[in-house]
PDB file of C-alpha atoms in Angstrom:
ATOM      1  CA  MET A 142      11.681  41.462  40.965  1.00 50.00           C
ATOM      2  CA  PRO A 143       9.674  40.214  43.936  1.00 59.00           C
ATOM      3  CA  GLU A 144       5.973  39.340  43.969  1.00 89.00           C
ATOM      4  CA  TYR A 145       3.427  40.729  41.537  1.00 94.00           C
ATOM      5  CA  THR A 146      -0.359  40.842  41.716  1.00 96.00           C
ATOM      6  CA  ILE A 147      -3.047  40.298  39.099  1.00 98.00           C
ATOM      7  CA  ARG A 148      -6.231  42.355  39.227  1.00 98.00           C
ATOM      8  CA  THR A 149      -9.127  43.185  36.939  1.00 98.00           C
ATOM      9  CA  HIS A 150      -8.972  46.335  34.853  1.00 98.00           C
ATOM     10  CA  ARG A 151      -9.999  49.790  35.972  1.00 97.00           C
ATOM     11  CA  PRO A 152     -10.132  53.179  34.212  1.00 97.00           C
ATOM     12  CA  GLY A 153      -6.860  53.996  32.447  1.00 97.00           C
ATOM     13  CA  ASP A 154      -5.728  50.390  32.091  1.00 98.00           C
ATOM     14  CA  LEU A 155      -6.946  49.886  28.537  1.00 98.00           C
ATOM     15  CA  GLY A 156      -5.223  53.101  27.447  1.00 98.00           C
ATOM     16  CA  TRP A 157      -2.004  51.665  28.883  1.00 98.00           C
ATOM     17  CA  LEU A 158      -2.655  48.320  27.145  1.00 98.00           C
ATOM     18  CA  ILE A 159      -3.077  50.091  23.790  1.00 98.00           C
ATOM     19  CA  SER A 160       0.072  52.180  24.263  1.00 97.00           C
ATOM     20  CA  GLN A 161       2.175  49.186  25.330  1.00 97.00           C
ATOM     21  CA  HIS A 162       1.093  47.115  22.331  1.00 97.00           C
ATOM     22  CA  GLY A 163       1.739  49.986  19.929  1.00 96.00           C
ATOM     23  CA  THR A 164       5.203  50.612  21.349  1.00 96.00           C
ATOM     24  CA  LEU A 165       6.234  46.959  21.650  1.00 95.00           C
ATOM     25  CA  TYR A 166       5.237  45.818  18.177  1.00 94.00           C
ATOM     26  CA  THR A 167       6.573  48.872  16.343  1.00 95.00           C
ATOM     27  CA  THR A 168       9.939  48.813  18.127  1.00 95.00           C
ATOM     28  CA  GLU A 169      10.621  45.089  18.635  1.00 93.00           C
ATOM     29  CA  TYR A 170       9.010  43.728  15.467  1.00 93.00           C
ATOM     30  CA  LYS A 171       8.969  46.773  13.130  1.00 95.00           C
ATOM     31  CA  TRP A 172       5.207  46.522  12.569  1.00 95.00           C
ATOM     32  CA  ASN A 173       3.432  49.705  11.502  1.00 94.00           C
ATOM     33  CA  GLU A 174       0.996  51.754  13.570  1.00 94.00           C
ATOM     34  CA  ARG A 175      -1.976  49.747  12.285  1.00 95.00           C
ATOM     35  CA  VAL A 176      -1.307  47.313  15.134  1.00 96.00           C
ATOM     36  CA  GLU A 177      -2.072  50.100  17.610  1.00 96.00           C
ATOM     37  CA  SER A 178      -5.200  50.986  15.636  1.00 97.00           C
ATOM     38  CA  LEU A 179      -6.438  47.386  15.777  1.00 96.00           C
ATOM     39  CA  VAL A 180      -5.774  47.149  19.514  1.00 98.00           C
ATOM     40  CA  ALA A 181      -7.464  50.509  20.179  1.00 98.00           C
ATOM     41  CA  ARG A 182     -10.541  49.552  18.164  1.00 98.00           C
ATOM     42  CA  SER A 183     -10.759  46.176  19.904  1.00 97.00           C
ATOM     43  CA  CYS A 184     -10.416  47.781  23.336  1.00 98.00           C
ATOM     44  CA  ALA A 185     -13.128  50.331  22.514  1.00 98.00           C
ATOM     45  CA  ASP A 186     -15.429  47.503  21.411  1.00 97.00           C
ATOM     46  CA  PHE A 187     -14.620  45.630  24.626  1.00 97.00           C
ATOM     47  CA  ILE A 188     -15.539  48.628  26.788  1.00 97.00           C
ATOM     48  CA  ASP A 189     -18.685  49.418  24.774  1.00 97.00           C
ATOM     49  CA  SER A 190     -20.113  45.910  25.137  1.00 96.00           C
ATOM     50  CA  TYR A 191     -18.366  44.803  28.343  1.00 97.00           C
ATOM     51  CA  ASN A 192     -20.145  41.996  30.181  1.00 97.00           C
ATOM     52  CA  PRO A 193     -18.263  41.252  33.419  1.00 97.00           C
ATOM     53  CA  ALA A 194     -20.139  37.961  33.810  1.00 97.00           C
ATOM     54  CA  VAL A 195     -18.237  36.474  30.842  1.00 97.00           C
ATOM     55  CA  GLU A 196     -15.472  38.965  29.942  1.00 98.00           C
ATOM     56  CA  ARG A 197     -12.469  40.366  31.765  1.00 98.00           C
ATOM     57  CA  CYS A 198      -9.231  42.209  31.316  1.00 99.00           C
ATOM     58  CA  TRP A 199      -6.498  41.539  33.862  1.00 99.00           C
ATOM     59  CA  ILE A 200      -3.491  43.661  34.734  1.00 99.00           C
ATOM     60  CA  ALA A 201      -0.351  42.339  36.412  1.00 98.00           C
ATOM     61  CA  GLU A 202       1.275  44.855  38.748  1.00 97.00           C
ATOM     62  CA  HIS A 203       4.476  45.146  40.713  1.00 95.00           C
ATOM     63  CA  ASN A 204       4.858  48.029  43.203  1.00 92.00           C
ATOM     64  CA  ASN A 205       1.731  49.694  41.753  1.00 92.00           C
ATOM     65  CA  SER A 206       3.237  49.682  38.248  1.00 96.00           C
ATOM     66  CA  ARG A 207       1.620  47.785  35.408  1.00 98.00           C
ATOM     67  CA  ILE A 208       3.846  45.007  34.073  1.00 97.00           C
ATOM     68  CA  GLY A 209       1.464  42.863  32.041  1.00 98.00           C
ATOM     69  CA  CYS A 210      -2.015  42.296  30.705  1.00 98.00           C
ATOM     70  CA  ILE A 211      -4.402  39.828  29.112  1.00 99.00           C
ATOM     71  CA  MET A 212      -8.049  39.983  28.052  1.00 99.00           C
ATOM     72  CA  LEU A 213     -10.859  37.483  27.620  1.00 99.00           C
ATOM     73  CA  ALA A 214     -13.617  38.772  25.344  1.00 98.00           C
ATOM     74  CA  LYS A 215     -16.706  37.015  24.086  1.00 95.00           C
ATOM     75  CA  ASP A 216     -16.093  35.605  20.609  1.00 93.00           C
ATOM     76  CA  HIS A 217     -19.082  37.048  18.777  1.00 87.00           C
ATOM     77  CA  GLY A 218     -18.502  34.589  15.937  1.00 86.00           C
ATOM     78  CA  ALA A 219     -18.951  31.587  18.241  1.00 89.00           C
ATOM     79  CA  GLU A 220     -21.234  31.732  21.263  1.00 85.00           C
ATOM     80  CA  ASP A 221     -19.424  28.898  23.072  1.00 94.00           C
ATOM     81  CA  ALA A 222     -15.985  30.542  22.876  1.00 97.00           C
ATOM     82  CA  GLY A 223     -14.046  33.172  24.724  1.00 98.00           C
ATOM     83  CA  LYS A 224     -11.281  34.989  22.881  1.00 98.00           C
ATOM     84  CA  LEU A 225      -7.925  35.406  24.625  1.00 98.00           C
ATOM     85  CA  ARG A 226      -6.447  38.733  23.566  1.00 98.00           C
ATOM     86  CA  PHE A 227      -3.576  41.104  24.207  1.00 98.00           C
ATOM     87  CA  LEU A 228      -1.183  39.033  26.296  1.00 98.00           C
ATOM     88  CA  LEU A 229       1.783  41.284  26.984  1.00 96.00           C
ATOM     89  CA  VAL A 230       4.484  41.422  29.646  1.00 96.00           C
ATOM     90  CA  ASP A 231       6.842  44.362  30.054  1.00 94.00           C
ATOM     91  CA  SER A 232      10.452  43.532  29.208  1.00 89.00           C
ATOM     92  CA  SER A 233      11.448  44.222  32.847  1.00 89.00           C
ATOM     93  CA  ALA A 234       9.220  41.353  34.031  1.00 90.00           C
ATOM     94  CA  ARG A 235       9.802  38.710  31.372  1.00 87.00           C
ATOM     95  CA  GLY A 236      10.932  35.287  32.529  1.00 86.00           C
ATOM     96  CA  LEU A 237       9.291  35.612  35.951  1.00 89.00           C
ATOM     97  CA  GLY A 238       6.144  33.624  35.207  1.00 93.00           C
ATOM     98  CA  VAL A 239       3.886  36.645  34.750  1.00 96.00           C
ATOM     99  CA  ALA A 240       2.662  35.564  31.300  1.00 96.00           C
ATOM    100  CA  SER A 241       1.949  32.024  32.489  1.00 96.00           C
ATOM    101  CA  ALA A 242       0.005  33.366  35.473  1.00 97.00           C
ATOM    102  CA  LEU A 243      -2.009  35.682  33.226  1.00 98.00           C
ATOM    103  CA  ILE A 244      -2.847  32.831  30.840  1.00 98.00           C
ATOM    104  CA  ARG A 245      -3.909  30.581  33.740  1.00 98.00           C
ATOM    105  CA  THR A 246      -6.082  33.356  35.181  1.00 98.00           C
ATOM    106  CA  CYS A 247      -7.750  33.875  31.814  1.00 99.00           C
ATOM    107  CA  VAL A 248      -8.285  30.168  31.075  1.00 98.00           C
ATOM    108  CA  ASP A 249      -9.560  29.428  34.591  1.00 98.00           C
ATOM    109  CA  PHE A 250     -12.101  32.250  34.314  1.00 99.00           C
ATOM    110  CA  ALA A 251     -13.223  31.055  30.862  1.00 98.00           C
ATOM    111  CA  ARG A 252     -13.802  27.553  32.214  1.00 98.00           C
ATOM    112  CA  GLU A 253     -15.551  28.897  35.336  1.00 98.00           C
ATOM    113  CA  VAL A 254     -18.075  30.996  33.365  1.00 97.00           C
ATOM    114  CA  GLY A 255     -18.978  28.125  31.052  1.00 97.00           C
ATOM    115  CA  TYR A 256     -17.117  28.675  27.814  1.00 98.00           C
ATOM    116  CA  LYS A 257     -16.492  25.410  25.981  1.00 98.00           C
ATOM    117  CA  ARG A 258     -13.271  26.697  24.443  1.00 98.00           C
ATOM    118  CA  VAL A 259     -10.847  29.599  24.265  1.00 98.00           C
ATOM    119  CA  VAL A 260      -9.555  30.834  20.919  1.00 98.00           C
ATOM    120  CA  LEU A 261      -6.772  33.266  20.098  1.00 98.00           C
ATOM    121  CA  TRP A 262      -4.959  34.887  17.179  1.00 96.00           C
ATOM    122  CA  THR A 263      -1.191  35.306  17.290  1.00 96.00           C
ATOM    123  CA  HIS A 264       1.737  35.327  14.857  1.00 95.00           C
ATOM    124  CA  SER A 265       4.465  32.833  14.066  1.00 94.00           C
ATOM    125  CA  VAL A 266       7.191  35.392  14.925  1.00 94.00           C
ATOM    126  CA  LEU A 267       5.947  35.610  18.529  1.00 93.00           C
ATOM    127  CA  VAL A 268       7.804  32.462  19.540  1.00 93.00           C
ATOM    128  CA  PRO A 269       7.791  32.925  23.355  1.00 92.00           C
ATOM    129  CA  ALA A 270       4.012  33.493  23.390  1.00 93.00           C
ATOM    130  CA  ARG A 271       3.424  30.526  21.094  1.00 94.00           C
ATOM    131  CA  ARG A 272       5.427  28.305  23.465  1.00 95.00           C
ATOM    132  CA  LEU A 273       3.316  29.462  26.401  1.00 96.00           C
ATOM    133  CA  TYR A 274       0.063  28.811  24.556  1.00 97.00           C
ATOM    134  CA  GLU A 275       1.203  25.325  23.619  1.00 97.00           C
ATOM    135  CA  ALA A 276       2.364  24.614  27.184  1.00 97.00           C
ATOM    136  CA  ASN A 277      -1.112  25.602  28.386  1.00 96.00           C
ATOM    137  CA  GLY A 278      -2.861  23.134  26.079  1.00 97.00           C
ATOM    138  CA  PHE A 279      -3.687  25.337  23.104  1.00 98.00           C
ATOM    139  CA  LYS A 280      -3.522  23.739  19.653  1.00 98.00           C
ATOM    140  CA  LEU A 281      -2.698  25.493  16.381  1.00 97.00           C
ATOM    141  CA  VAL A 282      -5.759  25.127  14.131  1.00 98.00           C
ATOM    142  CA  LYS A 283      -5.137  27.466  11.194  1.00 97.00           C
ATOM    143  CA  GLU A 284      -2.475  29.689   9.612  1.00 96.00           C
ATOM    144  CA  GLU A 285      -3.026  32.672   7.339  1.00 96.00           C
ATOM    145  CA  GLU A 286      -0.469  34.991   5.716  1.00 95.00           C
ATOM    146  CA  HIS A 287      -1.107  38.734   5.770  1.00 94.00           C
ATOM    147  CA  ASP A 288       0.666  42.088   5.681  1.00 93.00           C
ATOM    148  CA  THR A 289      -1.802  44.108   7.757  1.00 94.00           C
ATOM    149  CA  PHE A 290       0.978  45.544   9.926  1.00 94.00           C
ATOM    150  CA  GLY A 291       3.338  46.517   7.095  1.00 92.00           C
ATOM    151  CA  VAL A 292       5.444  43.345   7.073  1.00 94.00           C
ATOM    152  CA  ARG A 293       4.785  39.833   5.796  1.00 96.00           C
ATOM    153  CA  LEU A 294       3.403  37.755   8.695  1.00 96.00           C
ATOM    154  CA  VAL A 295       1.864  34.375   9.319  1.00 96.00           C
ATOM    155  CA  GLY A 296      -1.191  34.804  11.515  1.00 94.00           C
ATOM    156  CA  GLU A 297      -2.038  31.778  13.620  1.00 96.00           C
ATOM    157  CA  PHE A 298      -5.351  30.737  15.108  1.00 97.00           C
ATOM    158  CA  TRP A 299      -5.083  28.609  18.258  1.00 97.00           C
ATOM    159  CA  GLU A 300      -7.759  26.903  20.339  1.00 98.00           C
ATOM    160  CA  LEU A 301      -8.091  25.280  23.746  1.00 98.00           C
ATOM    161  CA  ALA A 302     -11.170  23.039  24.065  1.00 98.00           C
ATOM    162  CA  PHE A 303     -12.475  22.205  27.529  1.00 97.00           C
ATOM    163  CA  ASP A 304     -13.732  18.769  28.480  1.00 84.00           C
ATOM    164  CA  HIS A 305     -17.005  19.641  30.231  1.00 58.00           C
TER     165      HIS A 305
END
């Protein structure tokens, strides 16, 4: 696959993001449909309170087809933090650096708009994503078991603190 581009979201993109997450996690990881519900609710909240000065959703495209996404939302629990959410790359584009480019885009924007740190929630079974977060300077700060998505999981909270 040749070059891809990364752009900010436009109408229809968050519907695609929701669908992709629902499909990926139910087929590849056997999670239940509550994952799609959580993503849909979070995307609706993002749209309802969207502040482009400090929040963004980015879409990676190849030949006008969406191949990946990532979001930075304000962490309403911590005013100094942005929350990295919904990193996903289509299976056809994995291994090409799309995820790394999306993470860099997100982190660079967070730093540029003045966040002191970026936080994220992921799961121990998502090994490739965890490796990328670690490679980009994120540190695991907390683990928490849950079965929200119909299977036993270890949720992980990661953080990247900026030196301002």
